[in-house]
Each structure stands twice: as C-alpha cells, then as structure tokens.
Amino acid sequence: MIQNLKQLTILFLLGILLILGCKPGQQKNAVQADVIIYGGTSAAVTAAVECVRLDKSVVIVCPEKHLGGMTSSGLGFTDTGNKEVIGGLAREFYQRVYSHYQDKDAWTWQSKEQYGNKGQGTPAIDGDKRTMWIFEPHVAEQIFEDFVAENNIKVYRDKWLDRESGVVLEDKKIVSIRMLDGMTFSGKMFIDATYEGDLMAAAGIGYTVGRESNRAYNEQWNGVQTGVLHHGHHFGDLNISPYVVPGDADSGVLPRISTDPPGQKGQADQKVQAYCYRMCLTKVPENRIPFERPADYDSTQYELLVRLLDAGWDETFNKFDPIPNLKTDVNNHGPFSFDNIGMNYDYPQAGYERRAEILKEHQTYQKGLLYFYANDPRVPKEIQEEMQQWGLAKDEFTDTGNWPFQIYVREARRMKGDFVMTENEVLGKKRVPNSIGMGSYTMDSHNVQRYITPEGFVQNEGDIGVHPDKPYQIAMGSILPKENECHNLLVPVAVSSSHIAYGSIRMEPVFMILGQSAAIMADMAMNDNINLQELDYDLLKEALEDKGQIVEYTSFKRRNFVERN
C-alpha cells in the first residue's frame, strides 16, 4: 500500500512537471513573449514601445547595460538631415527632448538663453514643431528609460547571445535564442536591433562586410576611392612624409600608416570605415575632469600629428560641437583626429573577447590623443593651452569613468536581404518599392585606410560625402531577410544596403524610424498568421501612416505633429 502511494506521488509530481513543460529550476531561465528584441539601441526601444502600443508582449534582451546606443552615448549633435521626414516615435523622442529643456531646472551650467540655437542643418530648438535635436547624453538615456518604464517593458541587460549555437530555427523561423548564461528567449517574431547584426548572422542570414565594387550595383561612390578627397579629413597637398626619417623609406614607417597598397579605385574590399567615441567634454571647472595619462600611453603613436601641426594644420577644435550646459559632442575632424583609422577591420565578425580588445585599443588611442594634445611639448602652445581648458564632463557617463559606454560603430555587418538599398535609390536614380520610412542625410563614409601614395606621401582614403537632392524612401525589403532564409526576423539597424548607401541610412533618427516600422510589420504578420514576406503593403502603408511615419515626402505637408500626452 505504502509502495503504491509512493509510486502515485512520483507520477503526480512528474505530471505537474510535464504540465509546466520544464524541469525544476528551468522556468526562471526561459522567457516567452510575442516579440523578442535583441540589442539595446534606439531602434530597440522604439520597436519595443510600438509593440506594447499594439498590445503585443515584448522584451528587450541586450549585451548593453545602458539603452539608446549612440543617441545616448555622446551623439547629441544629431545628424538630422531633412527633419520633415522624421515622424512617429522618432519625432516623439525629440519632442520629449524639447519638453525636458523647457524646464529651467534642466539648465545647470548655463541658461537656455546663453545656449543659443545651433544645430546641424537645422536649429537646435524648433519651437513651431516642439522638437529639439541637440541634447546631453544623460537626457537621451533618461528619455529611453522613461519609454521603457511607462510601457512596462522588461529589459534583460548584460545578456550576450550565444553566437555559435544559441539560435534555434524550425521551418525557416527562429523559435528561440539562448544567451551565454543559458537564459533562453522564445517568441513569434524576432528583431535584431544591434549595430553588429549578431542575431541575424547567428541565424544564418547572408550578409556583407566592407565595400562592394562599383560594378556590383552600378554605383559611383562605393569601393576604394583613392584620389577622392571630400570633406576635410585628408592630407591634401601637404606632402607629409610617412617615414620615420622624412623622405627615407628605409627608415621605417610611422605608426598608424598602412604599408599595404590601397587597392584600385572602385574595387571591393573587406575594410571598414573608422570608429570613434563621441566624447562629451566641458570647460566648466566645477564639472571638468582633466585628461589623464592612459596606463599604456605611447607618445610615438602621435608622431604623424606632430608633422601635421608643424605643417600648419590648425583645425583641432572644429568639431567640438556645442550641446546644452556648456558641453560638447566631439567628433572626428581632419587628417589625424579621433577616428582610429584601420584598427577595426575585424570588429564586425570578431568574437566578444576580440571585440573587447578592439574597444580597449580605441579608448587608449583616443584618451592618449587628448593627453598628448594637453601635455606633449611638441604641440603648439596656443593649441595646448586651449586643450588644457577642456576635460571630461563629470556629470555624464558616471558609471563608466565619464567615458561613453558605446563606441560609434558606423558600420559593421550589413544584411543581404529581400531588397538591397544602393546609392541609386538614395540619389533618386531608381524607384524604391514599398517604403517604410525615409532618409535624407548625406551618403557619408569616414576614412577606411591611411596609406602611402606612389609619390611617397601619407594620405587617407574612403571619406565620402555625397548629398541627395531630396529625401528618399527606404524599402520594406531592406529590413527583411530573403524568404528562403527566415520568415520571422526583422533587421532595422544592420539593414540590407550597399556600403555607400548605408552611409546615409545609418543615422540615429532613421534607426528609430525603422525600429518602429519593424514592430508594426511584426504585429501585422502575427495578426494574420503569415510570414513577414507575405505582408500586404497597402495595408502596411496605412498602418505606418496612422502611426505618424513618413513614407513619402509629400505626406509631411498633410500632417500636423503635436507632442503626445
């Protein structure tokens, strides 16, 4: 009798476990939602918010501890392009920035009147539309955190995708993804919102790294661009020697100059445009942290800068762009600056350990450059004295040593998707099918390599700036994998485009736009129980416009944007 009771008890407990569908201790490591978003970028947040507003369950799982990507990590001098094509949740974000700075308590180190109204291509503060395009990093991050809190979005931070075997697919659909700590996330739809395209790649989706040849898509500005000197980020005709002993090739080459040939103009390569950290600096003594000497500082890494300064180059501070409260968004400017040219080629496909090494090297280079400017006696006195007045902003990035938590990954993997955006679509030479949003910014690539010319001088290559005549549409197929690869994944950041087209698409407002559109597409596919590639575009367009998205330029004139309550 007792033996039978024991057997019945065991069977009862086993039955409960079967009903729960898990083993003891397993349930807490398994999360389910309608939509699983991997990545912590601005696109991730807008996608998640839109999912909630469409009554779909959603979680964000990301390696990052901070949300917002570059928008909240120093890129406060926003690359707006034509602001009239920024709609939906992206515009709501900038309206929230506006609301924040209407409060006099937001102005800690200067008054609103002292700030002025300088923006990039548009005034910083646009009172008619209640938008503000320029902001401090911590303000952007708080707005993203507010979005998450208001919509009760669960965020799993410091979670790293198992890129080797963590993606489970069945019948061309992702079923679940597993993190390195064993935690799994199951859903009906998945969104890869990373700059690197890690989930996309781990799911076996085809992608590209580097520059296509001009022949690949009949483009002009793709591939190697030797001899093309746009912007001012090149050595021009300064004729600076790359050799340790000027003019003597046998003496060796200075650091940070490649001895490899640059390649033929227009040909493909797998090199990646340079990255940098967008630093938030200030001159306010009470809020300034002086530039410290990095532990592995090496002044010889900046010998080329000495020659550049000796040649009379004096544009060091040209991209110390002002943001509120006497701070800056500092970007690369000139032939030798904060872009760490040629040191990131393996980053897009590298493992986590190697990526960490690349990030550390970039920090050492950039922090070392600041220290060099402020302390090396070879720097001209007037430049050095100016740099000594600057320092890291004490009230920004307070848990990462006042250094931005996100490096500017200007480009990594790019999906080979259902439709490939090229310069022909960006420049209006070809029609774009099924628009889900719009871009307008210059096709902008930073330098890719620093090499030695046949004449024996140093030169940079890869910096391109070509401006579209008008805003352009972005195709639905550019965020969709090919139908024979995956049916339930959307990729609004590592989008399907050529290198040079991505140079325009890669702006943060566009990522927010595409993140929201991705969520709307996921919602419609779930509601109709169809593959993403089967969506009815006419219905999708109606849904997008109902949410304030701009899918064609003329539609802006029919809309009157107001701040959401």
PDB file of C-alpha atoms in Angstrom, residues 236-430:
ATOM      1  CA  GLY A 236      45.519  67.208 -49.335  1.00  0.00           C
ATOM      2  CA  ASP A 237      48.691  68.608 -50.875  1.00  0.00           C
ATOM      3  CA  LEU A 238      50.605  68.988 -47.594  1.00  0.00           C
ATOM      4  CA  ASN A 239      53.032  66.311 -48.855  1.00  0.00           C
ATOM      5  CA  ILE A 240      53.812  64.867 -45.419  1.00  0.00           C
ATOM      6  CA  SER A 241      56.333  62.034 -45.328  1.00  0.00           C
ATOM      7  CA  PRO A 242      55.163  58.778 -43.736  1.00  0.00           C
ATOM      8  CA  TYR A 243      58.687  57.649 -42.876  1.00  0.00           C
ATOM      9  CA  VAL A 244      60.499  57.780 -39.538  1.00  0.00           C
ATOM     10  CA  VAL A 245      63.221  59.790 -41.210  1.00  0.00           C
ATOM     11  CA  PRO A 246      61.351  62.078 -43.592  1.00  0.00           C
ATOM     12  CA  GLY A 247      61.935  61.046 -47.188  1.00  0.00           C
ATOM     13  CA  ASP A 248      63.850  57.873 -46.254  1.00  0.00           C
ATOM     14  CA  ALA A 249      61.766  54.769 -46.984  1.00  0.00           C
ATOM     15  CA  ASP A 250      64.438  52.539 -45.417  1.00  0.00           C
ATOM     16  CA  SER A 251      63.987  54.186 -42.019  1.00  0.00           C
ATOM     17  CA  GLY A 252      60.589  52.578 -41.433  1.00  0.00           C
ATOM     18  CA  VAL A 253      57.043  53.862 -41.358  1.00  0.00           C
ATOM     19  CA  LEU A 254      55.404  55.955 -38.651  1.00  0.00           C
ATOM     20  CA  PRO A 255      52.649  54.337 -36.523  1.00  0.00           C
ATOM     21  CA  ARG A 256      49.081  54.228 -37.856  1.00  0.00           C
ATOM     22  CA  ILE A 257      50.050  54.221 -41.509  1.00  0.00           C
ATOM     23  CA  SER A 258      49.486  51.080 -43.576  1.00  0.00           C
ATOM     24  CA  THR A 259      52.224  49.810 -45.870  1.00  0.00           C
ATOM     25  CA  ASP A 260      49.702  47.817 -47.913  1.00  0.00           C
ATOM     26  CA  PRO A 261      48.614  49.181 -51.287  1.00  0.00           C
ATOM     27  CA  PRO A 262      45.179  50.826 -51.051  1.00  0.00           C
ATOM     28  CA  GLY A 263      43.708  48.905 -53.995  1.00  0.00           C
ATOM     29  CA  GLN A 264      42.372  50.036 -57.323  1.00  0.00           C
ATOM     30  CA  LYS A 265      39.704  52.713 -57.448  1.00  0.00           C
ATOM     31  CA  GLY A 266      36.210  51.240 -57.440  1.00  0.00           C
ATOM     32  CA  GLN A 267      37.230  47.730 -56.388  1.00  0.00           C
ATOM     33  CA  ALA A 268      35.763  45.839 -53.441  1.00  0.00           C
ATOM     34  CA  ASP A 269      37.480  45.186 -50.122  1.00  0.00           C
ATOM     35  CA  GLN A 270      36.528  43.985 -46.641  1.00  0.00           C
ATOM     36  CA  LYS A 271      37.803  47.050 -44.826  1.00  0.00           C
ATOM     37  CA  VAL A 272      35.503  49.042 -42.544  1.00  0.00           C
ATOM     38  CA  GLN A 273      35.179  52.800 -42.082  1.00  0.00           C
ATOM     39  CA  ALA A 274      36.746  54.118 -38.886  1.00  0.00           C
ATOM     40  CA  TYR A 275      35.091  54.154 -35.475  1.00  0.00           C
ATOM     41  CA  CYS A 276      35.483  56.609 -32.600  1.00  0.00           C
ATOM     42  CA  TYR A 277      33.912  57.531 -29.272  1.00  0.00           C
ATOM     43  CA  ARG A 278      31.795  60.694 -29.334  1.00  0.00           C
ATOM     44  CA  MET A 279      33.188  62.431 -26.257  1.00  0.00           C
ATOM     45  CA  CYS A 280      31.252  64.778 -24.018  1.00  0.00           C
ATOM     46  CA  LEU A 281      33.687  67.482 -22.888  1.00  0.00           C
ATOM     47  CA  THR A 282      33.349  70.711 -20.948  1.00  0.00           C
ATOM     48  CA  LYS A 283      35.357  73.749 -19.865  1.00  0.00           C
ATOM     49  CA  VAL A 284      33.312  74.361 -16.704  1.00  0.00           C
ATOM     50  CA  PRO A 285      35.874  73.920 -13.874  1.00  0.00           C
ATOM     51  CA  GLU A 286      33.312  72.541 -11.400  1.00  0.00           C
ATOM     52  CA  ASN A 287      32.199  69.900 -13.915  1.00  0.00           C
ATOM     53  CA  ARG A 288      35.512  69.102 -15.599  1.00  0.00           C
ATOM     54  CA  ILE A 289      37.772  66.104 -15.158  1.00  0.00           C
ATOM     55  CA  PRO A 290      41.267  66.755 -16.607  1.00  0.00           C
ATOM     56  CA  PHE A 291      42.578  64.360 -19.242  1.00  0.00           C
ATOM     57  CA  GLU A 292      44.556  61.604 -17.576  1.00  0.00           C
ATOM     58  CA  ARG A 293      47.512  59.697 -18.954  1.00  0.00           C
ATOM     59  CA  PRO A 294      46.316  56.209 -20.048  1.00  0.00           C
ATOM     60  CA  ALA A 295      48.125  53.308 -18.405  1.00  0.00           C
ATOM     61  CA  ASP A 296      49.541  52.134 -21.742  1.00  0.00           C
ATOM     62  CA  TYR A 297      50.152  55.602 -23.193  1.00  0.00           C
ATOM     63  CA  ASP A 298      52.697  55.769 -26.024  1.00  0.00           C
ATOM     64  CA  SER A 299      53.509  59.215 -27.376  1.00  0.00           C
ATOM     65  CA  THR A 300      55.081  57.746 -30.527  1.00  0.00           C
ATOM     66  CA  GLN A 301      51.580  56.867 -31.769  1.00  0.00           C
ATOM     67  CA  TYR A 302      51.038  60.571 -32.469  1.00  0.00           C
ATOM     68  CA  GLU A 303      54.214  61.383 -34.434  1.00  0.00           C
ATOM     69  CA  LEU A 304      52.156  61.904 -37.585  1.00  0.00           C
ATOM     70  CA  LEU A 305      50.058  64.516 -35.764  1.00  0.00           C
ATOM     71  CA  VAL A 306      53.231  66.423 -34.854  1.00  0.00           C
ATOM     72  CA  ARG A 307      54.156  66.647 -38.526  1.00  0.00           C
ATOM     73  CA  LEU A 308      50.647  67.730 -39.402  1.00  0.00           C
ATOM     74  CA  LEU A 309      50.723  70.502 -36.782  1.00  0.00           C
ATOM     75  CA  ASP A 310      54.215  71.542 -37.916  1.00  0.00           C
ATOM     76  CA  ALA A 311      52.821  71.876 -41.436  1.00  0.00           C
ATOM     77  CA  GLY A 312      50.373  74.489 -40.156  1.00  0.00           C
ATOM     78  CA  TRP A 313      47.163  72.497 -39.758  1.00  0.00           C
ATOM     79  CA  ASP A 314      45.105  74.262 -37.077  1.00  0.00           C
ATOM     80  CA  GLU A 315      41.581  72.763 -37.079  1.00  0.00           C
ATOM     81  CA  THR A 316      41.843  70.692 -33.890  1.00  0.00           C
ATOM     82  CA  PHE A 317      38.702  72.141 -32.317  1.00  0.00           C
ATOM     83  CA  ASN A 318      36.492  72.380 -35.406  1.00  0.00           C
ATOM     84  CA  LYS A 319      34.167  69.536 -34.329  1.00  0.00           C
ATOM     85  CA  PHE A 320      33.760  70.385 -30.666  1.00  0.00           C
ATOM     86  CA  ASP A 321      30.067  70.887 -31.329  1.00  0.00           C
ATOM     87  CA  PRO A 322      28.071  72.618 -28.581  1.00  0.00           C
ATOM     88  CA  ILE A 323      25.296  70.840 -26.715  1.00  0.00           C
ATOM     89  CA  PRO A 324      23.386  72.228 -23.705  1.00  0.00           C
ATOM     90  CA  ASN A 325      25.062  73.110 -20.409  1.00  0.00           C
ATOM     91  CA  LEU A 326      28.414  74.117 -21.890  1.00  0.00           C
ATOM     92  CA  LYS A 327      29.241  70.633 -23.084  1.00  0.00           C
ATOM     93  CA  THR A 328      30.249  69.208 -26.441  1.00  0.00           C
ATOM     94  CA  ASP A 329      29.641  66.332 -28.764  1.00  0.00           C
ATOM     95  CA  VAL A 330      33.178  65.847 -30.113  1.00  0.00           C
ATOM     96  CA  ASN A 331      33.528  64.145 -33.479  1.00  0.00           C
ATOM     97  CA  ASN A 332      36.467  63.345 -35.719  1.00  0.00           C
ATOM     98  CA  HIS A 333      37.819  66.190 -37.825  1.00  0.00           C
ATOM     99  CA  GLY A 334      40.822  66.425 -40.117  1.00  0.00           C
ATOM    100  CA  PRO A 335      43.586  64.128 -41.404  1.00  0.00           C
ATOM    101  CA  PHE A 336      44.654  62.848 -37.959  1.00  0.00           C
ATOM    102  CA  SER A 337      41.953  63.020 -35.328  1.00  0.00           C
ATOM    103  CA  PHE A 338      39.701  60.895 -33.135  1.00  0.00           C
ATOM    104  CA  ASP A 339      38.841  58.322 -35.826  1.00  0.00           C
ATOM    105  CA  ASN A 340      41.116  55.321 -35.278  1.00  0.00           C
ATOM    106  CA  ILE A 341      41.658  54.564 -38.949  1.00  0.00           C
ATOM    107  CA  GLY A 342      42.386  50.975 -39.933  1.00  0.00           C
ATOM    108  CA  MET A 343      42.123  49.480 -36.448  1.00  0.00           C
ATOM    109  CA  ASN A 344      38.616  47.989 -36.612  1.00  0.00           C
ATOM    110  CA  TYR A 345      38.573  45.738 -39.686  1.00  0.00           C
ATOM    111  CA  ASP A 346      37.867  42.521 -37.811  1.00  0.00           C
ATOM    112  CA  TYR A 347      35.375  44.026 -35.348  1.00  0.00           C
ATOM    113  CA  PRO A 348      32.126  43.171 -37.222  1.00  0.00           C
ATOM    114  CA  GLN A 349      32.675  39.414 -37.175  1.00  0.00           C
ATOM    115  CA  ALA A 350      35.006  39.154 -34.179  1.00  0.00           C
ATOM    116  CA  GLY A 351      34.174  37.210 -31.040  1.00  0.00           C
ATOM    117  CA  TYR A 352      33.351  39.033 -27.833  1.00  0.00           C
ATOM    118  CA  GLU A 353      36.890  38.779 -26.448  1.00  0.00           C
ATOM    119  CA  ARG A 354      38.471  40.204 -29.592  1.00  0.00           C
ATOM    120  CA  ARG A 355      35.887  42.992 -29.746  1.00  0.00           C
ATOM    121  CA  ALA A 356      36.754  43.936 -26.172  1.00  0.00           C
ATOM    122  CA  GLU A 357      40.410  44.184 -27.189  1.00  0.00           C
ATOM    123  CA  ILE A 358      39.490  46.464 -30.102  1.00  0.00           C
ATOM    124  CA  LEU A 359      37.405  48.688 -27.829  1.00  0.00           C
ATOM    125  CA  LYS A 360      40.254  48.937 -25.323  1.00  0.00           C
ATOM    126  CA  GLU A 361      42.707  49.873 -28.072  1.00  0.00           C
ATOM    127  CA  HIS A 362      40.340  52.556 -29.356  1.00  0.00           C
ATOM    128  CA  GLN A 363      39.974  54.003 -25.864  1.00  0.00           C
ATOM    129  CA  THR A 364      43.732  54.029 -25.344  1.00  0.00           C
ATOM    130  CA  TYR A 365      44.256  55.773 -28.680  1.00  0.00           C
ATOM    131  CA  GLN A 366      41.594  58.406 -28.098  1.00  0.00           C
ATOM    132  CA  LYS A 367      42.379  59.101 -24.440  1.00  0.00           C
ATOM    133  CA  GLY A 368      46.059  59.159 -25.337  1.00  0.00           C
ATOM    134  CA  LEU A 369      45.408  61.682 -28.097  1.00  0.00           C
ATOM    135  CA  LEU A 370      43.683  64.027 -25.643  1.00  0.00           C
ATOM    136  CA  TYR A 371      46.543  63.642 -23.155  1.00  0.00           C
ATOM    137  CA  PHE A 372      49.100  64.200 -25.921  1.00  0.00           C
ATOM    138  CA  TYR A 373      47.428  67.427 -27.009  1.00  0.00           C
ATOM    139  CA  ALA A 374      47.303  68.699 -23.430  1.00  0.00           C
ATOM    140  CA  ASN A 375      50.822  67.724 -22.356  1.00  0.00           C
ATOM    141  CA  ASP A 376      53.317  66.999 -25.128  1.00  0.00           C
ATOM    142  CA  PRO A 377      55.751  69.922 -25.599  1.00  0.00           C
ATOM    143  CA  ARG A 378      55.707  69.473 -29.392  1.00  0.00           C
ATOM    144  CA  VAL A 379      52.088  70.663 -29.572  1.00  0.00           C
ATOM    145  CA  PRO A 380      51.885  74.384 -30.459  1.00  0.00           C
ATOM    146  CA  LYS A 381      51.406  76.464 -27.310  1.00  0.00           C
ATOM    147  CA  GLU A 382      48.087  78.057 -28.278  1.00  0.00           C
ATOM    148  CA  ILE A 383      46.537  74.673 -29.134  1.00  0.00           C
ATOM    149  CA  GLN A 384      47.873  73.077 -25.970  1.00  0.00           C
ATOM    150  CA  GLU A 385      46.615  75.842 -23.720  1.00  0.00           C
ATOM    151  CA  GLU A 386      43.174  75.570 -25.300  1.00  0.00           C
ATOM    152  CA  MET A 387      43.092  71.786 -24.840  1.00  0.00           C
ATOM    153  CA  GLN A 388      44.128  72.132 -21.196  1.00  0.00           C
ATOM    154  CA  GLN A 389      40.922  74.049 -20.549  1.00  0.00           C
ATOM    155  CA  TRP A 390      38.837  71.049 -21.621  1.00  0.00           C
ATOM    156  CA  GLY A 391      38.038  67.867 -19.722  1.00  0.00           C
ATOM    157  CA  LEU A 392      35.523  65.055 -19.482  1.00  0.00           C
ATOM    158  CA  ALA A 393      32.106  66.105 -18.192  1.00  0.00           C
ATOM    159  CA  LYS A 394      31.832  64.913 -14.593  1.00  0.00           C
ATOM    160  CA  ASP A 395      28.032  64.531 -14.740  1.00  0.00           C
ATOM    161  CA  GLU A 396      27.990  62.288 -17.829  1.00  0.00           C
ATOM    162  CA  PHE A 397      28.673  58.527 -18.047  1.00  0.00           C
ATOM    163  CA  THR A 398      29.090  58.437 -14.292  1.00  0.00           C
ATOM    164  CA  ASP A 399      29.431  54.654 -14.026  1.00  0.00           C
ATOM    165  CA  THR A 400      31.951  54.234 -16.886  1.00  0.00           C
ATOM    166  CA  GLY A 401      34.626  56.673 -15.792  1.00  0.00           C
ATOM    167  CA  ASN A 402      32.895  59.539 -17.627  1.00  0.00           C
ATOM    168  CA  TRP A 403      33.736  57.853 -20.913  1.00  0.00           C
ATOM    169  CA  PRO A 404      30.969  56.980 -23.434  1.00  0.00           C
ATOM    170  CA  PHE A 405      29.720  53.431 -22.973  1.00  0.00           C
ATOM    171  CA  GLN A 406      29.132  52.829 -26.701  1.00  0.00           C
ATOM    172  CA  ILE A 407      31.720  53.169 -29.446  1.00  0.00           C
ATOM    173  CA  TYR A 408      30.444  54.653 -32.702  1.00  0.00           C
ATOM    174  CA  VAL A 409      30.024  51.535 -34.831  1.00  0.00           C
ATOM    175  CA  ARG A 410      29.465  53.439 -38.051  1.00  0.00           C
ATOM    176  CA  GLU A 411      29.171  50.219 -39.996  1.00  0.00           C
ATOM    177  CA  ALA A 412      29.577  46.513 -39.304  1.00  0.00           C
ATOM    178  CA  ARG A 413      27.685  43.681 -40.966  1.00  0.00           C
ATOM    179  CA  ARG A 414      25.007  44.601 -43.486  1.00  0.00           C
ATOM    180  CA  MET A 415      22.320  42.070 -44.297  1.00  0.00           C
ATOM    181  CA  LYS A 416      21.892  40.752 -47.844  1.00  0.00           C
ATOM    182  CA  GLY A 417      18.153  40.951 -47.651  1.00  0.00           C
ATOM    183  CA  ASP A 418      14.997  40.882 -49.690  1.00  0.00           C
ATOM    184  CA  PHE A 419      15.923  44.270 -51.199  1.00  0.00           C
ATOM    185  CA  VAL A 420      19.313  45.998 -51.266  1.00  0.00           C
ATOM    186  CA  MET A 421      19.357  49.777 -50.939  1.00  0.00           C
ATOM    187  CA  THR A 422      22.092  51.343 -53.083  1.00  0.00           C
ATOM    188  CA  GLU A 423      23.221  54.837 -53.995  1.00  0.00           C
ATOM    189  CA  ASN A 424      20.859  54.636 -56.960  1.00  0.00           C
ATOM    190  CA  GLU A 425      17.850  54.618 -54.617  1.00  0.00           C
ATOM    191  CA  VAL A 426      19.376  57.185 -52.250  1.00  0.00           C
ATOM    192  CA  LEU A 427      20.140  59.595 -55.100  1.00  0.00           C
ATOM    193  CA  GLY A 428      16.741  59.111 -56.707  1.00  0.00           C
ATOM    194  CA  LYS A 429      18.005  57.297 -59.806  1.00  0.00           C
ATOM    195  CA  LYS A 430      15.826  54.244 -59.105  1.00  0.00           C
TER     196      LYS A 430
END
